[in-house]
Amino acid sequence: MTMRLRLLVPAWCAMLALASPAAAQDGAARGAAALRWAQSFACPLPGEPLQIAGLESPARVESTKAENLAYIQSRQQSLDLALRARTQIESEVAQSGGKAGKRLQKAFAELDGKINDLGGDVADSLAQWLMAEYVALSNADVFHNPVTHTPHPLASFVADAERARVAAAPFGPAVLPITDRLFECLGGINQTILSTFEPEILSDVEAARTASAVQEIVNRLELPPLRGSGGLIEQVRSIQLALAEEERRTAERQRAERDAEARRILLAEAERELGIARRYVGFINAGRINDAIALLTPDVVLQSPRGNAQGRQAVAARMRDAAGGGNQANIGAPQIDGNHTIFVTVTANGQSGRMIFGFRDRLIAAIRLVQ
């Protein structure tokens, strides 16, 4: 089918310059013919150039695409004006009780004709844009491995299709099947590309080895607007997911090993500190206060309900006062709690509490008494 090339027409200057019913019917007929052509014209095959009159050179192809896309975009303002005018008429009908007189009925008919004419002209122009895009696609060298060819061999055509779809979208579903047809053709070509390079792609996937590297390959293979890109992408994605799960399990195992090692180190340290606490308690119970004091750091801190003390001398004074005060305190054996903290149970005057130790440099740096 040979497509005629549009001579761009000027935009309407005012809303009241309405199309005649005959012109609207002509526009609708052109749009219907354009839609039929788009749906029936076979998808182009890259490497098998189409011979279309008026589209013999790349420069003419590009100018035709640009002119028709610009024309479609220029119709947006006219469509907006027509729709606003239709809304205004609907408001007048509502205000008149829902009954449209002859004047409003005529205005409705003229506006509907104008909107149909706009849609037909846009569909006609969009089909001419599509024919030029088909010619460009038929001349394109797209059969390359998408993993090693960046960007994707079809990326520019997908971008063109998205721009055309955005420009045509305001004119409704009647024209969108034309751009949908291009996406369908690009999807089929992409399937062929992936099938052609499947062995190389799978080899690249095998060499990637990590989930992130395979995900990068998936990103290079995929063109999100295209549907039906074949099972190869799903196969590669399943490999990526399997690798990601393996990496997750490995990381979990390594984390568990690190946690176990950390617990082992903490427990070993707590065991050493437990030995220091046992010596301290043993000295206290044996009345060897000076030996117990020797196990304190110079800046040791004591916290107790009776008040705090800081420094070895201050804490030693408190210890000697307690030892000479005549209060018999029963200090239990040091223990390790679930947080690897060393503590003892202290009972005095019928009351019990805990003495909790902190350590630094193999000495006792803190003693906290809690009831």
Steps between C-alpha positions, in 0.01 A plus 500: 500500500636841405437769757451860395714755682318770696531866413464647844184707544486806728338467845152639556519863603176507700261255657208611285671403174323163512547226244208424272325158532648396165852587613445315825387192308807532276726522806333200665533302176870586472550396862318170450705426189822583686404267783418217259832550325697497827335179614542319168845617383761235574770584752824598327803273507829676580740440215218484242451869409150618410469697178245777561451797272612820668699312763802408291763670717574502875466879500149479351405228745607711797332816373175311439507363853573843647234680293224253586592488869497880512162504325355257755628711786355815342152344504506475879397863550212467255382185678516674838294791365241265353466302821466816709233631264315167526513522880358852481211382282431212739487754781246710304288191438507418872397855587208478258361192673687238300327574171709621207338733254576503130784747547671284760434182304664657197794616710537149640497351151754749371732442794472123472577535131802715581627251760453211256676700232789568738527132592492400134768749403719389791456131413585578136810695599600235753478232233728703274744537791480122550574434133813716521601319823449166325731610219765605753462169684526298180833671422638468853785276607353363822624142517755535778537335839320739741739400779806632319328761281410808704242640482256225398484479116129590508525770767466795261191349333337436838571862595340617173195283567462638852518861374234428240277329754527797739411740217203287387365407845275808544304398191378184665502125437392542138855597394714310752477165315732656241782547751410170665567333166855639496564370852369163387739498203794605718416222744512242223831632370640497853401134535693425181806688627493310830455165325787576263741581783366259762820287524720810541261654753488184712880483484515860625259409780710203604812717507327766712488278814333757729135598528576870447700426185218282362247771590706742292469258208122484554489879492684500167270237351173657609311778327214553748233625255535185287283202578581141418879528501528122510600244757869584494458804726294291742770236495771756573284658770449160666879453502535844660243412766672167572835677539343765721352230724833318515676825591236571765554159657876540484477843663266358766739214571797737518304732730415205724865399503604856588236513773619167639860623496396822670314301767804278546725806546254660741469180698878458515537858619221451753673188628819700554306776675320238707837390633581857604164532675554170683834624630344830610213330684738247650719780638195683642363188668847421640535853639789578266372847411833634371533207259146569377577872459805407288260352245338843438598743223626843616181665370258233620140615549268376774124554472274403789176608668716656777672727248771483238878511520770534238868415511682217672554688824137610535368154421757341732376722785144382438617137497689539829199671661279213393747241626537672837137590547404172649237427239533140396443482125481173319654532151413213268713345229548711183283404205462589130157614381356475150670823396841370608493735800667392824296537822470367853204482736552691826286436809516723807258578784235279344513683169662391174628677195753468224854618459570543128857532375656678204855425386788663316857384455442188713394716798164603644404841359142527631291358784127563507283397793129457426225380729 
